[in-house]
């Protein structure tokens, strides 16, 4: 089986697809056409940009500190939105342009950034409400990729203190698989999104971390290590960061999850000033059979 590499950025979740040619020319054209139309309204122009690029995080229950769903939500913070998009601080995406195409790329075009700035300068007109697009809809059960084949949950919640240094914690979750499976996608759902900085996934032999789990009286075990990346005896299964959109692996790429194995979840917690309790859910999606390429992960820290 050949090996294909999944690149994970800890600044924003990135799955690198084959380099299919530079997109520099298209970006150059966009830059040259960065002057928006004379009149910009929320209903017709701004709402589609916000709904496509912001609402996945800026909605109730997600990591973002405020919603951006209604006209009032967006207009209240119009100047701030113009500032953070112009600097490309938002949407969060640290990869430089011109080096290939990425699945799940979260980058506004020059035209979109200029359009937001123009809307704010024009006084943020609402526009014709009959032309407002519908806000994005999200599944009631929370699973963006549909019902998983296997749902894992941290057996005991981990208490994150209100303050103090960042915490790196590893949690071992038995899969209880009775046969080998081939993973084609993973969806991670933290419960305390405001304190989860990122998470890494790997699979380890069943019981191999039992002597570490809970030895300090708390769930899991401490330590910062490149889970699943540097040690190929513990194959990586990808990871998650706020703003990451769940997606199946590229067609034909899978990762073997052996029977009886444990799922190793490493979470980086960043205290927020409020004590939080984390009890993550992991949804795993299986392929019917093995793929043609085996998943390998490489960490790209920001």
mmCIF file of C-alpha atoms in Angstrom:
data_model
loop_
_atom_site.group_PDB
_atom_site.id
_atom_site.type_symbol
_atom_site.label_atom_id
_atom_site.label_comp_id
_atom_site.label_asym_id
_atom_site.label_seq_id
_atom_site.Cartn_x
_atom_site.Cartn_y
_atom_site.Cartn_z
ATOM 1 C CA UNK A 1 0.000 0.000 0.000
ATOM 2 C CA UNK A 2 1.390 3.419 -0.918
ATOM 3 C CA UNK A 3 1.453 6.220 1.603
ATOM 4 C CA UNK A 4 -0.110 9.635 1.293
ATOM 5 C CA UNK A 5 0.632 12.366 3.822
ATOM 6 C CA UNK A 6 -1.899 14.432 5.759
ATOM 7 C CA UNK A 7 -0.462 17.722 6.986
ATOM 8 C CA UNK A 8 -1.966 19.074 10.203
ATOM 9 C CA UNK A 9 -1.427 22.702 11.120
ATOM 10 C CA UNK A 10 -1.969 23.558 14.754
ATOM 11 C CA UNK A 11 -3.081 27.026 13.758
ATOM 12 C CA UNK A 12 -5.885 25.797 11.519
ATOM 13 C CA UNK A 13 -6.781 22.323 10.373
ATOM 14 C CA UNK A 14 -5.292 21.711 6.955
ATOM 15 C CA UNK A 15 -5.462 18.646 4.754
ATOM 16 C CA UNK A 16 -3.010 18.965 1.897
ATOM 17 C CA UNK A 17 -4.240 17.538 -1.388
ATOM 18 C CA UNK A 18 -2.016 16.932 -4.417
ATOM 19 C CA UNK A 19 -0.354 20.057 -5.695
ATOM 20 C CA UNK A 20 -2.455 20.632 -8.782
ATOM 21 C CA UNK A 21 -0.780 23.798 -9.887
ATOM 22 C CA UNK A 22 -0.372 27.300 -8.608
ATOM 23 C CA UNK A 23 -3.419 29.376 -7.906
ATOM 24 C CA UNK A 24 -1.260 32.488 -7.918
ATOM 25 C CA UNK A 25 -2.645 33.727 -11.215
ATOM 26 C CA UNK A 26 -6.220 33.609 -9.949
ATOM 27 C CA UNK A 27 -5.201 35.436 -6.777
ATOM 28 C CA UNK A 28 -3.438 38.063 -8.858
ATOM 29 C CA UNK A 29 -6.605 38.578 -10.883
ATOM 30 C CA UNK A 30 -8.626 38.852 -7.666
ATOM 31 C CA UNK A 31 -6.196 41.450 -6.326
ATOM 32 C CA UNK A 32 -6.479 43.455 -9.532
ATOM 33 C CA UNK A 33 -10.273 43.362 -9.247
ATOM 34 C CA UNK A 34 -10.461 44.196 -5.549
ATOM 35 C CA UNK A 35 -12.710 47.234 -5.978
ATOM 36 C CA UNK A 36 -16.246 46.299 -4.884
ATOM 37 C CA UNK A 37 -19.466 47.538 -6.438
ATOM 38 C CA UNK A 38 -20.495 51.127 -5.649
ATOM 39 C CA UNK A 39 -23.247 50.131 -3.202
ATOM 40 C CA UNK A 40 -22.795 47.232 -0.816
ATOM 41 C CA UNK A 41 -25.617 45.872 1.346
ATOM 42 C CA UNK A 42 -25.757 43.225 4.017
ATOM 43 C CA UNK A 43 -28.632 41.268 2.483
ATOM 44 C CA UNK A 44 -27.178 40.926 -0.975
ATOM 45 C CA UNK A 45 -23.408 40.878 -0.459
ATOM 46 C CA UNK A 46 -22.183 40.697 3.131
ATOM 47 C CA UNK A 47 -24.499 37.975 4.456
ATOM 48 C CA UNK A 48 -23.325 35.410 1.854
ATOM 49 C CA UNK A 49 -19.685 36.085 2.820
ATOM 50 C CA UNK A 50 -20.376 35.798 6.548
ATOM 51 C CA UNK A 51 -22.567 32.708 6.208
ATOM 52 C CA UNK A 52 -19.982 30.905 4.095
ATOM 53 C CA UNK A 53 -16.937 31.792 6.192
ATOM 54 C CA UNK A 54 -17.879 32.786 9.750
ATOM 55 C CA UNK A 55 -21.055 31.181 11.081
ATOM 56 C CA UNK A 56 -19.573 27.705 11.547
ATOM 57 C CA UNK A 57 -17.754 29.149 14.586
ATOM 58 C CA UNK A 58 -19.696 32.345 15.270
ATOM 59 C CA UNK A 59 -22.909 30.742 16.521
ATOM 60 C CA UNK A 60 -24.219 29.540 19.884
ATOM 61 C CA UNK A 61 -22.347 26.590 21.359
ATOM 62 C CA UNK A 62 -19.172 27.111 19.341
ATOM 63 C CA UNK A 63 -15.762 28.533 20.259
ATOM 64 C CA UNK A 64 -16.210 32.058 18.891
ATOM 65 C CA UNK A 65 -17.092 34.664 21.556
ATOM 66 C CA UNK A 66 -20.144 36.084 19.751
ATOM 67 C CA UNK A 67 -22.604 35.094 17.001
ATOM 68 C CA UNK A 68 -22.577 36.544 13.486
ATOM 69 C CA UNK A 69 -25.935 35.380 12.213
ATOM 70 C CA UNK A 70 -28.295 38.359 12.011
ATOM 71 C CA UNK A 71 -27.774 41.787 10.492
ATOM 72 C CA UNK A 72 -27.666 43.210 14.017
ATOM 73 C CA UNK A 73 -24.958 40.740 15.052
ATOM 74 C CA UNK A 74 -22.705 41.738 12.174
ATOM 75 C CA UNK A 75 -23.400 45.478 12.104
ATOM 76 C CA UNK A 76 -22.669 45.743 15.836
ATOM 77 C CA UNK A 77 -19.100 44.616 15.125
ATOM 78 C CA UNK A 78 -18.712 45.880 11.574
ATOM 79 C CA UNK A 79 -15.588 47.960 12.205
ATOM 80 C CA UNK A 80 -13.925 45.082 14.049
ATOM 81 C CA UNK A 81 -14.797 42.636 11.263
ATOM 82 C CA UNK A 82 -13.333 44.977 8.651
ATOM 83 C CA UNK A 83 -10.134 45.287 10.688
ATOM 84 C CA UNK A 84 -9.542 41.570 11.361
ATOM 85 C CA UNK A 85 -10.377 40.529 7.804
ATOM 86 C CA UNK A 86 -8.137 43.217 6.297
ATOM 87 C CA UNK A 87 -5.231 41.930 8.418
ATOM 88 C CA UNK A 88 -6.262 38.330 7.577
ATOM 89 C CA UNK A 89 -6.416 37.517 11.267
ATOM 90 C CA UNK A 90 -9.879 36.195 10.438
ATOM 91 C CA UNK A 91 -10.928 33.732 9.208
ATOM 92 C CA UNK A 92 -8.086 31.832 10.951
ATOM 93 C CA UNK A 93 -5.787 30.534 8.238
ATOM 94 C CA UNK A 94 -2.005 30.671 8.527
ATOM 95 C CA UNK A 95 -0.893 29.036 5.285
ATOM 96 C CA UNK A 96 0.731 31.433 2.820
ATOM 97 C CA UNK A 97 -0.912 31.696 -0.603
ATOM 98 C CA UNK A 98 0.698 30.376 -3.762
ATOM 99 C CA UNK A 99 1.895 26.990 -2.500
ATOM 100 C CA UNK A 100 -0.808 24.607 -3.657
ATOM 101 C CA UNK A 101 -4.453 23.980 -2.956
ATOM 102 C CA UNK A 102 -5.819 22.916 0.432
ATOM 103 C CA UNK A 103 -8.981 21.088 1.381
ATOM 104 C CA UNK A 104 -11.027 23.289 3.703
ATOM 105 C CA UNK A 105 -9.079 26.473 2.898
ATOM 106 C CA UNK A 106 -10.489 29.374 4.927
ATOM 107 C CA UNK A 107 -9.145 32.397 3.125
ATOM 108 C CA UNK A 108 -11.172 35.427 2.021
ATOM 109 C CA UNK A 109 -10.409 36.845 -1.406
ATOM 110 C CA UNK A 110 -9.136 40.381 -1.858
ATOM 111 C CA UNK A 111 -12.519 41.275 -3.340
ATOM 112 C CA UNK A 112 -14.398 39.987 -0.297
ATOM 113 C CA UNK A 113 -12.123 41.873 2.104
ATOM 114 C CA UNK A 114 -12.493 45.112 0.137
ATOM 115 C CA UNK A 115 -16.258 44.601 -0.026
ATOM 116 C CA UNK A 116 -16.546 44.294 3.762
ATOM 117 C CA UNK A 117 -14.481 47.457 4.204
ATOM 118 C CA UNK A 118 -16.652 49.323 1.693
ATOM 119 C CA UNK A 119 -19.844 48.203 3.449
ATOM 120 C CA UNK A 120 -18.599 49.553 6.778
ATOM 121 C CA UNK A 121 -17.539 52.861 5.196
ATOM 122 C CA UNK A 122 -20.995 53.184 3.599
ATOM 123 C CA UNK A 123 -22.686 52.977 6.994
ATOM 124 C CA UNK A 124 -23.493 49.251 6.841
ATOM 125 C CA UNK A 125 -26.792 49.429 4.900
ATOM 126 C CA UNK A 126 -29.157 46.525 5.513
ATOM 127 C CA UNK A 127 -30.470 46.196 1.948
ATOM 128 C CA UNK A 128 -33.523 44.361 0.627
ATOM 129 C CA UNK A 129 -34.418 41.720 3.216
ATOM 130 C CA UNK A 130 -36.312 39.704 0.613
ATOM 131 C CA UNK A 131 -32.930 38.978 -0.972
ATOM 132 C CA UNK A 132 -31.337 37.716 2.239
ATOM 133 C CA UNK A 133 -29.977 34.175 1.960
ATOM 134 C CA UNK A 134 -31.075 31.623 4.543
ATOM 135 C CA UNK A 135 -28.615 31.202 7.409
ATOM 136 C CA UNK A 136 -26.673 27.933 7.299
ATOM 137 C CA UNK A 137 -28.385 24.984 8.943
ATOM 138 C CA UNK A 138 -26.544 22.499 11.119
ATOM 139 C CA UNK A 139 -27.630 18.983 12.095
ATOM 140 C CA UNK A 140 -29.640 18.764 15.309
ATOM 141 C CA UNK A 141 -27.533 15.866 16.613
ATOM 142 C CA UNK A 142 -24.319 17.819 16.018
ATOM 143 C CA UNK A 143 -22.666 15.343 13.629
ATOM 144 C CA UNK A 144 -21.720 17.363 10.549
ATOM 145 C CA UNK A 145 -20.764 14.297 8.472
ATOM 146 C CA UNK A 146 -23.770 12.192 9.410
ATOM 147 C CA UNK A 147 -24.159 9.464 11.997
ATOM 148 C CA UNK A 148 -20.732 7.942 12.782
ATOM 149 C CA UNK A 149 -20.071 4.218 12.594
ATOM 150 C CA UNK A 150 -18.393 4.379 15.996
ATOM 151 C CA UNK A 151 -18.830 7.016 18.722
ATOM 152 C CA UNK A 152 -16.196 7.246 21.434
ATOM 153 C CA UNK A 153 -16.437 9.397 24.556
ATOM 154 C CA UNK A 154 -13.971 10.258 27.265
ATOM 155 C CA UNK A 155 -15.023 7.958 30.116
ATOM 156 C CA UNK A 156 -14.479 10.659 32.771
ATOM 157 C CA UNK A 157 -14.640 14.428 32.355
ATOM 158 C CA UNK A 158 -11.423 16.386 32.763
ATOM 159 C CA UNK A 159 -11.639 19.541 34.865
ATOM 160 C CA UNK A 160 -9.811 22.505 33.353
ATOM 161 C CA UNK A 161 -8.845 25.177 35.929
ATOM 162 C CA UNK A 162 -9.906 28.778 35.458
ATOM 163 C CA UNK A 163 -6.313 30.007 35.331
ATOM 164 C CA UNK A 164 -2.754 28.820 35.226
ATOM 165 C CA UNK A 165 -0.440 27.471 32.537
ATOM 166 C CA UNK A 166 -1.644 25.632 29.467
ATOM 167 C CA UNK A 167 -2.402 21.961 30.012
ATOM 168 C CA UNK A 168 -1.482 19.113 27.656
ATOM 169 C CA UNK A 169 -3.425 15.989 28.548
ATOM 170 C CA UNK A 170 -3.630 12.557 26.931
ATOM 171 C CA UNK A 171 -6.759 10.445 27.188
ATOM 172 C CA UNK A 172 -6.962 6.743 26.357
ATOM 173 C CA UNK A 173 -10.353 5.545 25.081
ATOM 174 C CA UNK A 174 -10.854 1.830 24.326
ATOM 175 C CA UNK A 175 -12.413 1.219 20.904
ATOM 176 C CA UNK A 176 -13.653 -2.288 21.874
ATOM 177 C CA UNK A 177 -13.390 -3.295 18.225
ATOM 178 C CA UNK A 178 -13.697 -7.024 17.604
ATOM 179 C CA UNK A 179 -12.204 -6.795 14.113
ATOM 180 C CA UNK A 180 -9.887 -4.549 12.142
ATOM 181 C CA UNK A 181 -11.513 -1.481 10.629
ATOM 182 C CA UNK A 182 -10.438 1.099 8.044
ATOM 183 C CA UNK A 183 -10.991 4.729 9.036
ATOM 184 C CA UNK A 184 -12.046 7.193 6.339
ATOM 185 C CA UNK A 185 -12.950 10.145 8.547
ATOM 186 C CA UNK A 186 -13.051 11.457 12.123
ATOM 187 C CA UNK A 187 -15.248 14.168 13.603
ATOM 188 C CA UNK A 188 -14.219 15.642 16.956
ATOM 189 C CA UNK A 189 -16.708 17.360 19.251
ATOM 190 C CA UNK A 190 -15.274 19.008 22.373
ATOM 191 C CA UNK A 191 -17.747 20.047 25.062
ATOM 192 C CA UNK A 192 -15.745 22.997 26.425
ATOM 193 C CA UNK A 193 -14.809 24.621 23.136
ATOM 194 C CA UNK A 194 -13.569 27.873 24.640
ATOM 195 C CA UNK A 195 -10.637 26.159 26.374
ATOM 196 C CA UNK A 196 -9.706 23.514 23.794
ATOM 197 C CA UNK A 197 -6.829 24.954 21.776
ATOM 198 C CA UNK A 198 -6.340 21.863 19.612
ATOM 199 C CA UNK A 199 -6.470 18.074 19.697
ATOM 200 C CA UNK A 200 -4.398 15.302 18.115
ATOM 201 C CA UNK A 201 -5.530 11.734 17.444
ATOM 202 C CA UNK A 202 -3.658 8.431 17.299
ATOM 203 C CA UNK A 203 -4.306 4.743 17.804
ATOM 204 C CA UNK A 204 -2.277 2.637 20.231
ATOM 205 C CA UNK A 205 -2.295 -1.048 21.172
ATOM 206 C CA UNK A 206 -5.050 -1.869 23.651
ATOM 207 C CA UNK A 207 -3.911 -1.491 27.258
ATOM 208 C CA UNK A 208 -0.486 -0.110 26.305
ATOM 209 C CA UNK A 209 -1.047 3.127 28.249
ATOM 210 C CA UNK A 210 -2.962 1.612 31.181
ATOM 211 C CA UNK A 211 -0.008 2.139 33.540
ATOM 212 C CA UNK A 212 -0.056 5.891 32.833
ATOM 213 C CA UNK A 213 -3.765 6.634 32.864
ATOM 214 C CA UNK A 214 -4.884 8.365 36.054
ATOM 215 C CA UNK A 215 -1.661 7.936 38.040
ATOM 216 C CA UNK A 216 -1.843 11.550 39.290
ATOM 217 C CA UNK A 217 -5.463 11.194 40.377
ATOM 218 C CA UNK A 218 -6.935 12.868 37.311
ATOM 219 C CA UNK A 219 -8.270 11.345 34.076
ATOM 220 C CA UNK A 220 -5.617 10.652 31.464
ATOM 221 C CA UNK A 221 -1.941 11.484 31.780
ATOM 222 C CA UNK A 222 0.144 14.595 31.232
ATOM 223 C CA UNK A 223 2.882 15.307 28.760
ATOM 224 C CA UNK A 224 3.470 17.056 25.481
ATOM 225 C CA UNK A 225 4.630 14.742 22.749
ATOM 226 C CA UNK A 226 4.076 14.486 19.017
ATOM 227 C CA UNK A 227 1.244 11.992 19.343
ATOM 228 C CA UNK A 228 1.069 9.760 16.319
ATOM 229 C CA UNK A 229 3.529 11.823 14.309
ATOM 230 C CA UNK A 230 7.053 10.936 15.285
ATOM 231 C CA UNK A 231 6.452 7.398 16.556
ATOM 232 C CA UNK A 232 5.119 5.252 13.769
ATOM 233 C CA UNK A 233 4.251 2.517 16.257
ATOM 234 C CA UNK A 234 1.393 4.823 17.277
ATOM 235 C CA UNK A 235 -0.033 5.872 13.904
ATOM 236 C CA UNK A 236 -1.559 9.332 13.805
ATOM 237 C CA UNK A 237 -5.173 9.835 12.788
ATOM 238 C CA UNK A 238 -5.158 13.589 12.253
ATOM 239 C CA UNK A 239 -6.408 16.282 14.593
ATOM 240 C CA UNK A 240 -8.706 19.228 15.210
ATOM 241 C CA UNK A 241 -8.497 22.965 15.864
ATOM 242 C CA UNK A 242 -11.259 25.571 16.306
ATOM 243 C CA UNK A 243 -12.637 26.507 12.928
ATOM 244 C CA UNK A 244 -11.757 23.170 11.372
ATOM 245 C CA UNK A 245 -14.532 21.759 9.240
ATOM 246 C CA UNK A 246 -14.974 17.991 9.437
ATOM 247 C CA UNK A 247 -14.286 16.194 6.174
ATOM 248 C CA UNK A 248 -13.692 12.666 5.021
ATOM 249 C CA UNK A 249 -10.170 11.762 3.993
ATOM 250 C CA UNK A 250 -9.446 12.151 0.284
ATOM 251 C CA UNK A 251 -10.928 9.313 -1.751
ATOM 252 C CA UNK A 252 -8.856 6.148 -1.444
ATOM 253 C CA UNK A 253 -7.009 7.214 1.723
ATOM 254 C CA UNK A 254 -7.742 5.256 4.896
ATOM 255 C CA UNK A 255 -6.070 4.367 8.186
ATOM 256 C CA UNK A 256 -6.200 0.939 9.750
ATOM 257 C CA UNK A 257 -7.721 0.748 13.232
ATOM 258 C CA UNK A 258 -6.858 -2.696 14.608
ATOM 259 C CA UNK A 259 -9.222 -4.743 16.708
ATOM 260 C CA UNK A 260 -8.809 -4.181 20.419
ATOM 261 C CA UNK A 261 -6.880 -0.950 19.906
ATOM 262 C CA UNK A 262 -7.221 2.187 22.032
ATOM 263 C CA UNK A 263 -7.906 5.666 20.682
ATOM 264 C CA UNK A 264 -5.356 8.152 22.041
ATOM 265 C CA UNK A 265 -6.607 11.718 22.306
ATOM 266 C CA UNK A 266 -4.183 14.512 23.183
ATOM 267 C CA UNK A 267 -5.807 17.822 24.051
ATOM 268 C CA UNK A 268 -4.132 21.184 24.525
ATOM 269 C CA UNK A 269 -6.173 23.235 27.008
ATOM 270 C CA UNK A 270 -5.828 26.995 27.381
ATOM 271 C CA UNK A 271 -7.527 28.270 30.577
ATOM 272 C CA UNK A 272 -10.052 31.013 29.850
ATOM 273 C CA UNK A 273 -10.632 32.561 33.276
ATOM 274 C CA UNK A 274 -13.547 30.242 33.957
ATOM 275 C CA UNK A 275 -13.339 26.657 35.174
ATOM 276 C CA UNK A 276 -14.545 24.227 32.491
ATOM 277 C CA UNK A 277 -15.282 20.512 32.261
ATOM 278 C CA UNK A 278 -14.283 18.624 29.095
ATOM 279 C CA UNK A 279 -15.747 15.292 28.017
ATOM 280 C CA UNK A 280 -14.959 14.976 24.318
ATOM 281 C CA UNK A 281 -16.905 12.968 21.763
ATOM 282 C CA UNK A 282 -15.205 11.386 18.747
ATOM 283 C CA UNK A 283 -17.171 10.124 15.762
ATOM 284 C CA UNK A 284 -15.344 7.643 13.533
ATOM 285 C CA UNK A 285 -16.426 6.760 10.003
ATOM 286 C CA UNK A 286 -15.342 3.463 8.467
ATOM 287 C CA UNK A 287 -14.647 2.477 4.885
ATOM 288 C CA UNK A 288 -16.171 -0.776 3.678
ATOM 289 C CA UNK A 289 -12.725 -2.107 2.881
ATOM 290 C CA UNK A 290 -9.103 -0.982 2.774
ATOM 291 C CA UNK A 291 -8.091 1.910 0.553
ATOM 292 C CA UNK A 292 -5.239 2.263 -1.880
ATOM 293 C CA UNK A 293 -3.229 4.732 0.212
ATOM 294 C CA UNK A 294 -2.403 4.712 3.899
ATOM 295 C CA UNK A 295 -2.806 7.863 5.952
ATOM 296 C CA UNK A 296 0.329 9.398 7.463
ATOM 297 C CA UNK A 297 0.355 12.627 9.477
ATOM 298 C CA UNK A 298 2.950 15.366 9.744
ATOM 299 C CA UNK A 299 2.712 18.150 12.319
ATOM 300 C CA UNK A 300 3.177 21.721 11.103
ATOM 301 C CA UNK A 301 3.113 23.979 14.188
ATOM 302 C CA UNK A 302 2.389 27.658 13.669
#
